[in-house]
Amino acid sequence: MSSSKFRISQLLLYFVLVSLFLFVSGNVVGRYLIETQGMGKQIAMLIQGVIFAGLTLVVIIILKRKNPDMFKNIGLKGMNSSYKLIVGIALPFILLVSGILTAYLFGGIENVSLNLTTNVIIAILINSVTAFMYEAFPEEVFIRGLIFEELHKKYRFIIPLILQPLIFICVPIMVMAMASIFFGEPFLVTIDYFILLFTFGIALQLYRKFTGTLWMSIIFHIVYLEVARYISMGGINDPDVALLEFDETFGGFMTLYLSFLFIVVFSVVVLSVLLLIEKRKKVIKTKTI
């Protein structure tokens, strides 16, 4: 980060670090705490998150010593405008409500009820903290922050926009490969998982581009995870902590319709339109000067 020149070695270093950190915190530490020490999954994941986020902080602090502008470069400091940040924060919640309402009106779900109990709220809050430390913060810093900015040194926005989700996909693949080698776990990558991560990576980068801050990518990352776990999938896998209870026309309908189509795909569509409008306005303004 101390040079504006693109370096493939730097890119590979970031990829190796995020993959290694995720493997150590998730597979090595997680396996030890849960299987050997008998620790509960939630507490174990919280500790894993502390380790993953802590290692990430160490990396960016070291990089900041070499380049004082590093936080600004990767989007941890500054933003385009308060208005855009408000729009960015509001968008996933607007899409969430729209997705639930249309799913109900079109008959995709029925017998809908809100399960707003203390246990559910506490579960979501705890999981949000865990998701921030174990998933959203470190992954966004490395993928949409360090790796994207390194790619951006060589290419214009569109190419890094496409390349960073491919690298995003390679991280869990690398982790699964290491888990298979060291612990004999099955190595399985499905096409739907590939499509989800690719589209999700595009959406995350567009949130950062529109708002000018990596914190918006982190916020959207957490929102997506909580919607998937406590609304889309919660009614199927764990009804006791589902924020919204419902019956689906077929299993996995809300995961596909709400989490993927509305939250991810429509985020890509809306943000792309907003960015194109903004670009068009800049072109018109330039021509009139």
Backbone as numpy.savetxt, mean C-alpha at the origin, in Angstrom:
# Nx Ny Nz CAx CAy CAz Cx Cy Cz
21.37 8.43 -3.16 20.55 9.64 -3.16 21.41 10.90 -3.16
22.70 10.77 -3.03 23.57 11.92 -2.99 23.88 12.44 -4.39
23.47 11.70 -5.40 23.74 12.10 -6.78 22.45 12.03 -7.59
22.36 12.93 -8.58 21.18 12.94 -9.45 21.31 11.92 -10.57
22.44 11.22 -10.63 22.66 10.22 -11.67 22.06 8.88 -11.26
21.35 8.27 -12.20 20.73 6.97 -11.95 21.80 5.90 -11.78
21.61 5.06 -10.74 22.55 3.96 -10.49 21.76 2.68 -10.26
22.00 1.71 -11.12 21.31 0.42 -11.00 21.70 -0.27 -9.70
22.93 -0.06 -9.24 23.38 -0.67 -7.99 22.57 -0.15 -6.81
22.23 1.13 -6.85 21.41 1.72 -5.79 20.01 1.12 -5.81
19.47 0.94 -7.01 18.14 0.36 -7.17 18.11 -1.07 -6.62
19.12 -1.85 -6.97 19.21 -3.22 -6.50 19.38 -3.28 -4.98
20.13 -2.33 -4.44 20.34 -2.28 -2.99 19.02 -2.06 -2.26
18.20 -1.14 -2.74 16.90 -0.88 -2.12 16.00 -2.11 -2.20
16.03 -2.77 -3.36 15.21 -3.97 -3.54 15.65 -5.08 -2.59
16.94 -5.30 -2.49 17.47 -6.35 -1.61 17.15 -6.02 -0.15
17.31 -4.77 0.23 17.07 -4.37 1.62 15.61 -4.58 2.03
14.67 -4.11 1.20 13.26 -4.23 1.56 12.84 -5.70 1.58
13.36 -6.50 0.66 13.04 -7.93 0.63 13.62 -8.63 1.85
14.85 -8.31 2.18 15.53 -8.92 3.33 14.86 -8.51 4.64
14.53 -7.23 4.78 13.88 -6.74 5.99 12.53 -7.42 6.18
11.76 -7.56 5.09 10.45 -8.19 5.17 10.59 -9.66 5.53
11.58 -10.34 4.95 11.80 -11.75 5.24 12.20 -11.97 6.70
13.13 -11.18 7.17 13.62 -11.32 8.54 12.52 -11.02 9.55
11.84 -9.89 9.37 10.80 -9.50 10.33 9.58 -10.41 10.24
9.21 -10.80 9.03 8.00 -11.61 8.85 8.20 -13.09 9.05
9.16 -13.66 8.34 9.35 -15.11 8.37 10.23 -15.59 9.52
11.35 -14.93 9.73 12.28 -15.38 10.76 11.76 -15.03 12.16
11.56 -13.74 12.40 11.09 -13.30 13.73 9.67 -13.78 13.99
8.79 -13.61 12.99 7.40 -14.03 13.15 7.28 -15.51 13.45
8.01 -16.32 12.71 7.99 -17.77 12.92 8.48 -18.12 14.33
9.54 -17.46 14.78 10.10 -17.74 16.10 9.11 -17.36 17.21
8.50 -16.18 17.09 7.59 -15.71 18.13 6.32 -16.55 18.22
5.76 -16.90 17.06 4.48 -17.62 17.04 4.66 -19.12 17.28
5.59 -19.74 16.56 5.74 -21.20 16.63 6.58 -21.65 17.83
7.62 -20.89 18.16 8.50 -21.30 19.25 8.06 -20.76 20.60
7.68 -19.48 20.63 7.31 -18.85 21.89 5.80 -18.88 22.17
5.02 -19.30 21.19 3.58 -19.39 21.37 2.89 -18.05 21.51
3.47 -17.02 20.96 2.90 -15.67 21.05 1.70 -15.52 20.12
0.72 -14.71 20.50 -0.45 -14.45 19.68 -0.06 -13.75 18.38
-0.84 -14.00 17.34 -0.50 -13.46 16.02 -0.48 -11.94 15.99
-1.46 -11.29 16.64 -1.53 -9.84 16.63 -0.32 -9.20 17.30
0.06 -9.71 18.47 1.23 -9.17 19.17 2.50 -9.43 18.38
2.59 -10.62 17.81 3.77 -10.97 17.01 3.90 -10.05 15.81
2.79 -9.77 15.12 2.83 -8.89 13.96 3.20 -7.47 14.35
2.76 -7.04 15.54 3.12 -5.71 16.04 4.64 -5.61 16.24
5.22 -6.65 16.82 6.67 -6.68 17.02 7.39 -6.74 15.67
6.86 -7.53 14.74 7.43 -7.59 13.40 7.40 -6.21 12.75
6.31 -5.49 12.97 6.17 -4.15 12.41 7.20 -3.19 12.99
7.42 -3.28 14.29 8.43 -2.43 14.94 9.80 -2.69 14.33
10.11 -3.95 14.08 11.41 -4.31 13.50 11.53 -3.80 12.06
10.50 -4.06 11.24 10.52 -3.65 9.83 10.59 -2.12 9.71
9.74 -1.41 10.46 9.73 0.05 10.42 11.04 0.61 10.98
11.55 -0.03 12.05 12.80 0.43 12.65 13.97 0.32 11.69
14.08 -0.80 11.00 15.14 -0.99 10.02 15.02 0.01 8.87
13.79 0.30 8.47 13.55 1.28 7.40 13.99 2.67 7.85
13.68 3.03 9.09 14.10 4.33 9.63 15.62 4.46 9.65
16.28 3.38 10.02 17.75 3.40 10.05 18.31 3.71 8.66
17.73 3.07 7.63 18.19 3.27 6.26 18.00 4.72 5.82
16.80 5.28 6.04 16.55 6.64 5.55 17.32 7.69 6.36
17.60 7.41 7.62 18.42 8.33 8.42 19.86 8.35 7.90
20.38 7.16 7.56 21.72 7.08 6.98 21.78 7.81 5.64
20.74 7.62 4.80 20.69 8.28 3.50 20.55 9.79 3.64
19.83 10.22 4.67 19.65 11.66 4.88 20.97 12.35 5.25
21.84 11.62 5.91 23.14 12.19 6.25 23.96 12.47 4.99
23.77 11.64 3.98 24.47 11.82 2.71 23.80 12.88 1.86
22.48 12.96 1.97 21.71 13.92 1.18 20.64 14.57 2.05
20.86 15.82 2.49 19.91 16.51 3.38 18.51 16.67 2.78
18.40 16.64 1.45 17.10 16.81 0.78 16.38 15.49 0.55
16.88 14.39 1.13 16.34 13.07 0.85 14.87 12.95 1.23
14.46 13.45 2.39 13.07 13.37 2.81 12.15 14.06 1.82
12.58 15.22 1.33 11.78 15.96 0.34 11.74 15.21 -0.98
12.87 14.63 -1.37 12.95 13.92 -2.66 12.01 12.73 -2.73
11.89 11.99 -1.64 11.04 10.79 -1.67 9.61 11.07 -1.20
9.33 12.33 -0.84 7.95 12.70 -0.53 7.55 12.64 0.93
8.51 12.47 1.83 8.19 12.45 3.26 8.08 13.86 3.83
8.44 14.84 3.03 8.36 16.24 3.46 7.79 17.07 2.32
6.79 17.91 2.64 6.18 18.77 1.62 5.00 18.11 0.93
4.21 18.93 0.22 3.06 18.44 -0.55 2.70 19.48 -1.59
1.87 19.09 -2.56 1.49 20.02 -3.63 0.59 21.13 -3.13
-0.45 20.77 -2.38 -1.35 21.76 -1.80 -2.25 21.09 -0.78
-2.79 21.88 0.15 -3.70 21.34 1.16 -4.97 20.82 0.51
-5.42 21.52 -0.53 -6.65 21.12 -1.23 -6.48 19.73 -1.85
-5.35 19.48 -2.50 -5.11 18.18 -3.13 -4.98 17.09 -2.09
-4.40 17.42 -0.95 -4.28 16.42 0.11 -5.66 16.04 0.65
-6.53 17.03 0.79 -7.90 16.76 1.26 -8.64 15.88 0.25
-8.49 16.21 -1.03 -9.12 15.41 -2.09 -8.57 13.98 -2.06
-7.26 13.86 -1.89 -6.63 12.54 -1.85 -7.13 11.70 -0.69
-7.28 12.33 0.48 -7.75 11.61 1.66 -9.23 11.23 1.52
-10.02 12.15 0.95 -11.46 11.91 0.82 -11.80 10.86 -0.23
-11.00 10.79 -1.30 -11.33 9.91 -2.43 -11.57 8.45 -2.05
-10.66 7.77 -1.33 -10.91 6.35 -1.02 -12.16 6.14 -0.17
-12.50 7.10 0.69 -13.70 6.96 1.51 -14.97 7.19 0.69
-14.90 8.10 -0.28 -16.03 8.31 -1.20 -16.25 7.05 -2.03
-15.16 6.47 -2.50 -15.26 5.24 -3.29 -15.76 4.08 -2.43
-15.36 4.05 -1.17 -15.80 3.00 -0.25 -17.31 3.04 -0.07
-17.83 4.22 0.25 -19.28 4.37 0.46 -20.03 4.08 -0.84
-19.51 4.58 -1.96 -20.16 4.35 -3.26 -20.19 2.86 -3.60
-19.10 2.18 -3.31 -19.02 0.75 -3.59 -20.01 -0.06 -2.79
-20.13 0.26 -1.50 -21.07 -0.46 -0.63 -22.51 -0.21 -1.07
-22.84 1.07 -1.35 -24.20 1.43 -1.76 -24.59 0.77 -3.08
-23.71 0.82 -4.06 -24.04 0.24 -5.36 -24.10 -1.29 -5.29
-23.23 -1.88 -4.46 -23.27 -3.34 -4.29 -24.62 -3.75 -3.72
-25.15 -2.96 -2.80 -26.46 -3.25 -2.20 -27.60 -3.00 -3.19
-27.53 -1.87 -3.89 -28.60 -1.51 -4.83 -28.66 -2.47 -6.02
-27.52 -2.97 -6.46 -27.47 -3.90 -7.59 -27.71 -5.34 -7.18
-27.89 -5.58 -5.88 -28.18 -6.92 -5.41 -26.96 -7.80 -5.19
-25.78 -7.19 -5.17 -24.58 -7.97 -4.93 -24.47 -8.45 -3.48
-25.03 -7.65 -2.58 -25.06 -8.03 -1.17 -26.46 -7.76 -0.62
-26.82 -8.48 0.43 -28.10 -8.27 1.09 -27.94 -8.55 2.59
-28.99 -8.25 3.34 -28.96 -8.41 4.80 -27.76 -7.66 5.41
-27.61 -6.41 5.00 -26.46 -5.60 5.41 -26.71 -4.98 6.78
-25.70 -5.04 7.65 -25.80 -4.40 8.97 -24.42 -3.94 9.41
-24.39 -2.80 10.11 -23.14 -2.22 10.59 -22.82 -2.78 11.97
-21.63 -3.33 12.11 -21.21 -3.94 13.38 -20.22 -3.02 14.08
-20.72 -1.86 14.53 -19.86 -0.84 15.11 -19.76 -1.04 16.63
-19.10 -2.10 17.02 -18.93 -2.41 18.44 -17.54 -1.99 18.91
-17.36 -1.95 20.21 -16.07 -1.57 20.78 -14.97 -2.53 20.34
-15.28 -3.83 20.33 -14.29 -4.83 19.93 -13.82 -4.64 18.49
-14.76 -4.31 17.62 -14.42 -4.10 16.21 -13.56 -2.85 16.05
-13.94 -1.77 16.71 -13.18 -0.52 16.61 -11.76 -0.71 17.13
-11.63 -1.38 18.28 -10.31 -1.63 18.85 -9.47 -2.50 17.92
-10.11 -3.53 17.33 -9.40 -4.42 16.40 -8.89 -3.66 15.19
-9.71 -2.76 14.64 -9.31 -1.96 13.48 -8.19 -1.01 13.84
-8.28 -0.36 15.00 -7.24 0.58 15.42 -5.90 -0.13 15.62
-5.94 -1.28 16.29 -4.70 -2.04 16.52 -4.10 -2.51 15.20
-4.98 -3.02 14.33 -4.49 -3.49 13.04 -3.98 -2.36 12.17
-4.56 -1.16 12.30 -4.09 -0.01 11.53 -2.68 0.38 11.93
-2.41 0.34 13.23 -1.05 0.63 13.73 -0.07 -0.42 13.22
-0.49 -1.68 13.30 0.35 -2.78 12.82 0.59 -2.66 11.32
-0.47 -2.35 10.57 -0.36 -2.21 9.11 0.57 -1.06 8.74
0.53 0.01 9.51 1.41 1.15 9.26 2.87 0.74 9.39
3.20 0.05 10.47 4.59 -0.29 10.75 5.09 -1.48 9.94
4.23 -2.47 9.74 4.67 -3.72 9.10 4.51 -3.71 7.59
3.60 -2.87 7.07 3.32 -2.89 5.64 3.42 -1.51 4.99
2.55 -0.59 5.38 2.43 0.67 4.66 3.68 1.54 4.70
4.20 1.84 5.89 5.34 2.77 5.99 6.60 2.22 5.32
7.09 1.05 5.70 8.33 0.58 5.07 8.20 0.30 3.58
7.09 -0.29 3.16 6.92 -0.60 1.74 6.83 0.67 0.90
6.11 1.68 1.38 5.99 2.93 0.63 7.31 3.69 0.59
8.03 3.71 1.68 9.33 4.38 1.70 10.26 3.77 0.68
10.32 2.44 0.63 11.23 1.78 -0.30 10.72 1.80 -1.74
9.45 1.42 -1.96 8.95 1.25 -3.34 8.54 2.58 -3.97
7.58 3.28 -3.38 7.11 4.54 -3.94 8.02 5.71 -3.59
8.97 5.48 -2.68 9.90 6.53 -2.30 11.25 6.35 -2.95
12.10 5.53 -2.33 13.48 5.37 -2.78 13.60 4.78 -4.18
12.90 3.68 -4.43 13.01 3.01 -5.73 12.42 3.86 -6.84
11.25 4.45 -6.61 10.64 5.29 -7.65 11.52 6.48 -7.98
12.08 7.14 -6.96 12.92 8.31 -7.21 14.20 7.94 -7.94
14.73 6.75 -7.66 15.93 6.30 -8.38 15.58 6.08 -9.86
14.42 5.48 -10.12 13.98 5.28 -11.51 13.70 6.62 -12.20
13.19 7.56 -11.42 12.81 8.87 -11.97 14.03 9.68 -12.39
15.21 9.31 -11.89 16.44 9.99 -12.30 16.75 9.71 -13.78
16.32 8.56 -14.24 16.64 8.15 -15.61 15.45 8.28 -16.56
14.25 8.03 -16.04 13.06 8.02 -16.90 12.04 9.06 -16.47
11.17 9.42 -17.40 10.06 10.31 -17.06 9.02 9.53 -16.27
7.96 10.20 -15.83 7.03 9.65 -14.85 6.39 8.33 -15.28
5.98 8.19 -16.53 5.21 7.03 -16.97 5.98 5.73 -16.82
7.25 5.72 -17.22 8.03 4.48 -17.15 8.25 4.03 -15.70
8.67 4.92 -14.79 8.76 4.51 -13.38 7.41 4.10 -12.80
6.33 4.72 -13.30 5.00 4.37 -12.83 4.69 2.91 -13.13
5.16 2.41 -14.28 4.93 1.02 -14.67 5.94 0.09 -14.02
7.19 0.53 -13.90 8.24 -0.33 -13.37 8.14 -0.56 -11.87
7.74 0.48 -11.10 7.71 0.31 -9.65 6.72 -0.74 -9.16
5.51 -0.90 -9.77 4.66 -1.99 -9.30 5.20 -3.37 -9.66
5.98 -3.46 -10.74 6.62 -4.73 -11.08 7.66 -5.10 -10.02
8.40 -4.09 -9.56 9.36 -4.32 -8.47 8.60 -4.64 -7.18
7.46 -3.96 -6.98 6.58 -4.19 -5.83 6.15 -5.65 -5.78
5.86 -6.23 -6.94 5.46 -7.63 -7.04 6.65 -8.55 -6.76
7.83 -8.14 -7.21 9.03 -8.98 -7.04 9.44 -9.12 -5.58
9.08 -8.14 -4.74 9.46 -8.20 -3.32 8.82 -9.41 -2.63
7.48 -9.58 -2.65 6.91 -10.77 -2.02 7.33 -12.07 -2.70
7.59 -12.02 -4.02 8.07 -13.21 -4.71 9.44 -13.61 -4.17
10.30 -12.63 -3.96 11.63 -12.90 -3.39 11.51 -13.45 -1.97
10.59 -12.87 -1.19 10.39 -13.33 0.19 9.85 -14.76 0.20
8.89 -15.05 -0.68 8.34 -16.41 -0.77 9.41 -17.40 -1.20
10.29 -16.97 -2.10 11.38 -17.84 -2.56 12.33 -18.16 -1.40
12.67 -17.16 -0.61 13.55 -17.38 0.54 12.87 -18.27 1.59
11.56 -18.05 1.80 10.82 -18.87 2.76 10.75 -20.32 2.29
10.66 -20.50 0.98 10.63 -21.86 0.42 11.98 -22.55 0.58
13.06 -21.79 0.38 14.41 -22.35 0.47 14.77 -22.68 1.92
14.51 -21.73 2.83 14.97 -21.89 4.21 13.99 -22.64 5.11
12.68 -22.54 4.81 11.69 -23.15 5.70 10.79 -24.17 5.01
11.00 -24.39 3.71 10.21 -25.38 2.99 8.76 -25.00 2.78
8.45 -23.70 2.83 7.07 -23.26 2.61 6.73 -23.31 1.12
5.47 -23.54 0.77 5.09 -23.61 -0.65 5.26 -22.27 -1.36
5.71 -22.32 -2.59 5.90 -21.11 -3.40 4.74 -21.02 -4.39
3.88 -20.04 -4.19 2.67 -19.95 -5.01 2.36 -18.49 -5.34
2.35 -18.18 -6.62 1.99 -16.84 -7.10 0.89 -17.01 -8.14
-0.28 -16.42 -7.89 -1.42 -16.55 -8.79 -1.55 -15.31 -9.66
-2.25 -15.44 -10.76 -2.42 -14.32 -11.70 -3.25 -13.20 -11.07
-4.25 -13.56 -10.25 -5.06 -12.53 -9.62 -4.23 -11.73 -8.60
-3.29 -12.40 -7.93 -2.40 -11.71 -7.00 -1.49 -10.74 -7.76
-1.00 -11.17 -8.91 -0.16 -10.33 -9.75 -0.93 -9.09 -10.21
-2.15 -9.29 -10.70 -2.96 -8.17 -11.20 -3.28 -7.19 -10.07
-3.64 -7.72 -8.90 -3.96 -6.87 -7.76 -2.76 -6.00 -7.37
-1.58 -6.61 -7.18 -0.41 -5.85 -6.75 0.01 -4.83 -7.81
-0.09 -5.19 -9.06 0.29 -4.25 -10.13 -0.63 -3.03 -10.13
-1.93 -3.26 -10.10 -2.89 -2.16 -10.11 -2.81 -1.34 -8.83
-2.65 -2.03 -7.71 -2.51 -1.38 -6.41 -1.27 -0.48 -6.40
-0.17 -0.96 -6.98 1.06 -0.17 -7.06 0.87 1.09 -7.88
0.12 0.99 -8.98 -0.18 2.16 -9.81 -0.98 3.18 -9.00
-2.02 2.71 -8.31 -2.86 3.60 -7.52 -2.05 4.31 -6.44
-1.21 3.58 -5.74 -0.39 4.17 -4.68 0.51 5.27 -5.22
1.11 5.04 -6.39 2.00 6.05 -6.96 1.22 7.28 -7.43
0.02 7.07 -7.95 -0.79 8.20 -8.41 -1.26 9.05 -7.23
-1.53 8.43 -6.09 -1.89 9.21 -4.90 -0.72 10.11 -4.50
0.49 9.57 -4.56 1.65 10.39 -4.22 1.85 11.50 -5.25
1.70 11.17 -6.54 1.89 12.15 -7.60 0.89 13.30 -7.48
-0.36 12.98 -7.24 -1.40 14.00 -7.18 -1.24 14.92 -5.97
-0.94 14.33 -4.82 -0.85 15.13 -3.58 0.56 15.67 -3.34
1.56 15.03 -3.94 2.93 15.48 -3.75 3.57 15.00 -2.46
2.92 14.05 -1.78 3.46 13.54 -0.53 3.33 12.03 -0.44
4.38 11.40 0.04 4.36 9.95 0.22 3.41 9.53 1.33
3.11 10.46 2.24 2.20 10.14 3.35 0.81 9.78 2.84
0.42 10.34 1.67 -0.88 9.99 1.10 -0.88 8.56 0.61
0.23 8.11 0.04 0.36 6.70 -0.36 0.25 5.79 0.85
0.87 6.20 1.94 0.84 5.42 3.18 -0.59 5.35 3.71
-1.29 6.48 3.70 -2.69 6.52 4.17 -3.57 5.61 3.33
-3.44 5.71 2.00 -4.26 4.88 1.11 -3.94 3.40 1.30
-2.68 3.08 1.49 -2.25 1.70 1.72 -2.97 1.13 2.94
-3.02 1.91 4.02 -3.68 1.45 5.25 -5.19 1.33 5.04
-5.79 2.32 4.38 -7.23 2.29 4.13 -7.61 1.04 3.35
-6.84 0.74 2.29 -7.13 -0.45 1.49 -7.08 -1.71 2.34
-6.02 -1.84 3.15 -5.86 -3.04 3.97 -7.00 -3.21 4.97
-7.42 -2.11 5.59 -8.49 -2.20 6.59 -9.83 -2.50 5.93
-10.08 -1.92 4.77 -11.32 -2.23 4.03 -11.35 -3.69 3.65
-10.22 -4.19 3.14 -10.16 -5.60 2.73 -10.37 -6.53 3.91
-9.74 -6.21 5.04 -9.77 -7.12 6.19 -11.04 -7.03 7.02
-11.64 -5.86 7.13 -12.77 -5.69 8.04 -14.10 -5.40 7.36
-14.08 -5.25 6.03 -15.34 -5.07 5.31 -15.47 -6.12 4.21
-14.60 -6.07 3.20 -14.73 -6.98 2.07 -14.59 -8.44 2.45
-13.57 -8.77 3.25 -13.30 -10.16 3.61 -13.77 -10.49 5.03
-13.97 -9.47 5.84 -14.32 -9.70 7.24 -15.62 -10.46 7.44
-16.59 -10.20 6.58 -17.87 -10.88 6.72 -17.81 -12.35 6.39
-16.72 -12.76 5.76 -16.58 -14.17 5.37 -15.65 -14.90 6.34
-14.49 -14.29 6.60 -13.45 -14.99 7.34 -13.57 -14.88 8.86
-14.04 -13.73 9.36 -14.11 -13.53 10.80 -15.27 -12.61 11.13
-16.48 -13.12 11.18 -17.67 -12.29 11.42 -17.63 -11.51 12.73
-16.91 -12.00 13.72 -16.88 -11.32 15.01 -16.22 -9.95 14.95
-15.31 -9.74 14.00 -14.65 -8.44 13.90 -14.91 -7.77 12.55
-15.99 -8.13 11.89 -16.36 -7.51 10.63 -17.08 -6.20 10.90
-16.61 -5.11 10.30 -17.25 -3.81 10.47 -18.61 -3.77 9.78
-18.70 -4.49 8.66 -19.95 -4.56 7.91 -20.30 -6.03 7.69
-21.49 -6.43 8.13 -21.93 -7.81 7.94 -22.92 -7.86 6.80
-22.82 -8.90 5.96 -23.68 -9.00 4.79 -23.64 -10.42 4.23
-24.58 -10.70 3.35 -24.58 -11.95 2.59 -24.29 -11.59 1.14
-23.35 -12.33 0.52 -22.93 -12.06 -0.85 -23.66 -12.97 -1.84
-23.76 -12.50 -3.08 -24.36 -13.33 -4.13 -23.46 -14.53 -4.42
-22.15 -14.33 -4.27 -21.20 -15.44 -4.38 -19.97 -15.09 -3.54
-19.28 -16.10 -3.10 -18.13 -15.90 -2.24 -17.04 -15.07 -2.90
-16.57 -14.03 -2.22 -15.52 -13.17 -2.76 -16.02 -12.01 -3.59
-17.35 -11.84 -3.66 -17.91 -10.74 -4.47 -17.40 -9.39 -4.01
-17.46 -9.12 -2.71 -17.06 -7.81 -2.20 -15.55 -7.58 -2.30
-14.78 -8.63 -2.24 -13.34 -8.49 -2.43 -13.05 -7.99 -3.84
-13.74 -8.57 -4.81 -13.55 -8.19 -6.20 -14.21 -6.83 -6.50
-15.45 -6.66 -6.05 -16.23 -5.48 -6.40 -15.78 -4.25 -5.62
-15.68 -4.37 -4.30 -15.36 -3.21 -3.46 -13.86 -2.95 -3.38
-13.11 -3.94 -2.88 -11.67 -3.73 -2.66 -10.91 -3.47 -3.95
-11.15 -4.32 -4.96 -10.38 -4.18 -6.20 -10.95 -3.13 -7.14
-12.23 -3.29 -7.53 -12.82 -2.40 -8.53 -12.96 -0.98 -8.02
-13.65 -0.80 -6.90 -13.92 0.56 -6.42 -12.71 1.21 -5.78
-12.09 0.55 -4.81 -11.01 1.19 -4.07 -9.75 1.34 -4.91
-9.38 0.32 -5.66 -8.12 0.35 -6.41 -8.30 0.89 -7.83
-9.12 0.20 -8.63 -9.25 0.57 -10.05 -9.84 1.97 -10.22
-10.90 2.28 -9.50 -11.50 3.61 -9.62 -10.59 4.71 -9.09
-9.73 4.39 -8.13 -8.72 5.36 -7.68 -7.78 5.69 -8.84
-7.35 4.66 -9.57 -6.48 4.87 -10.72 -7.17 5.73 -11.77
-8.44 5.43 -12.05 -9.19 6.18 -13.07 -9.37 7.64 -12.66
-9.86 7.87 -11.45 -10.13 9.24 -11.00 -8.85 10.06 -10.93
-7.80 9.51 -10.35 -6.55 10.26 -10.21 -5.91 10.52 -11.57
-6.02 9.56 -12.49 -5.49 9.76 -13.84 -6.20 10.92 -14.52
-7.52 10.98 -14.37 -8.30 12.07 -14.96 -7.91 13.41 -14.34
-7.78 13.44 -13.02 -7.41 14.68 -12.33 -6.02 15.16 -12.75
-5.09 14.23 -12.90 -3.73 14.60 -13.31 -3.69 15.06 -14.77
-4.51 14.43 -15.63 -4.57 14.86 -17.03 -5.18 16.25 -17.15
-6.22 16.52 -16.36 -6.84 17.85 -16.36 -5.84 18.90 -15.90
-5.10 18.56 -14.86 -4.08 19.48 -14.34 -2.99 19.75 -15.37
-2.57 18.70 -16.06 -1.55 18.85 -17.10 -2.06 19.69 -18.26
-3.32 19.49 -18.63 -3.92 20.25 -19.73 -4.00 21.73 -19.38
-4.36 22.01 -18.13 -4.44 23.41 -17.68 -3.07 24.09 -17.73
-2.03 23.34 -17.36 -0.68 23.89 -17.39 -0.25 24.19 -18.83
-0.61 23.28 -19.77 -0.26 23.48 -21.17 -0.96 24.73 -21.73
-2.26 24.87 -21.41 -3.04 26.02 -21.88 -2.47 27.31 -21.30
-2.13 27.26 -20.01 -1.58 28.44 -19.34 -0.25 28.84 -19.95
0.58 27.85 -20.30 1.88 28.12 -20.91 1.72 28.76 -22.28
0.73 28.30 -23.06 0.49 28.82 -24.41 -0.02 30.25 -24.39
-0.77 30.60 -23.33 -1.36 31.94 -23.25 -0.38 32.99 -22.73
0.75 32.51 -22.16 1.73 33.47 -21.63 2.59 34.02 -22.78
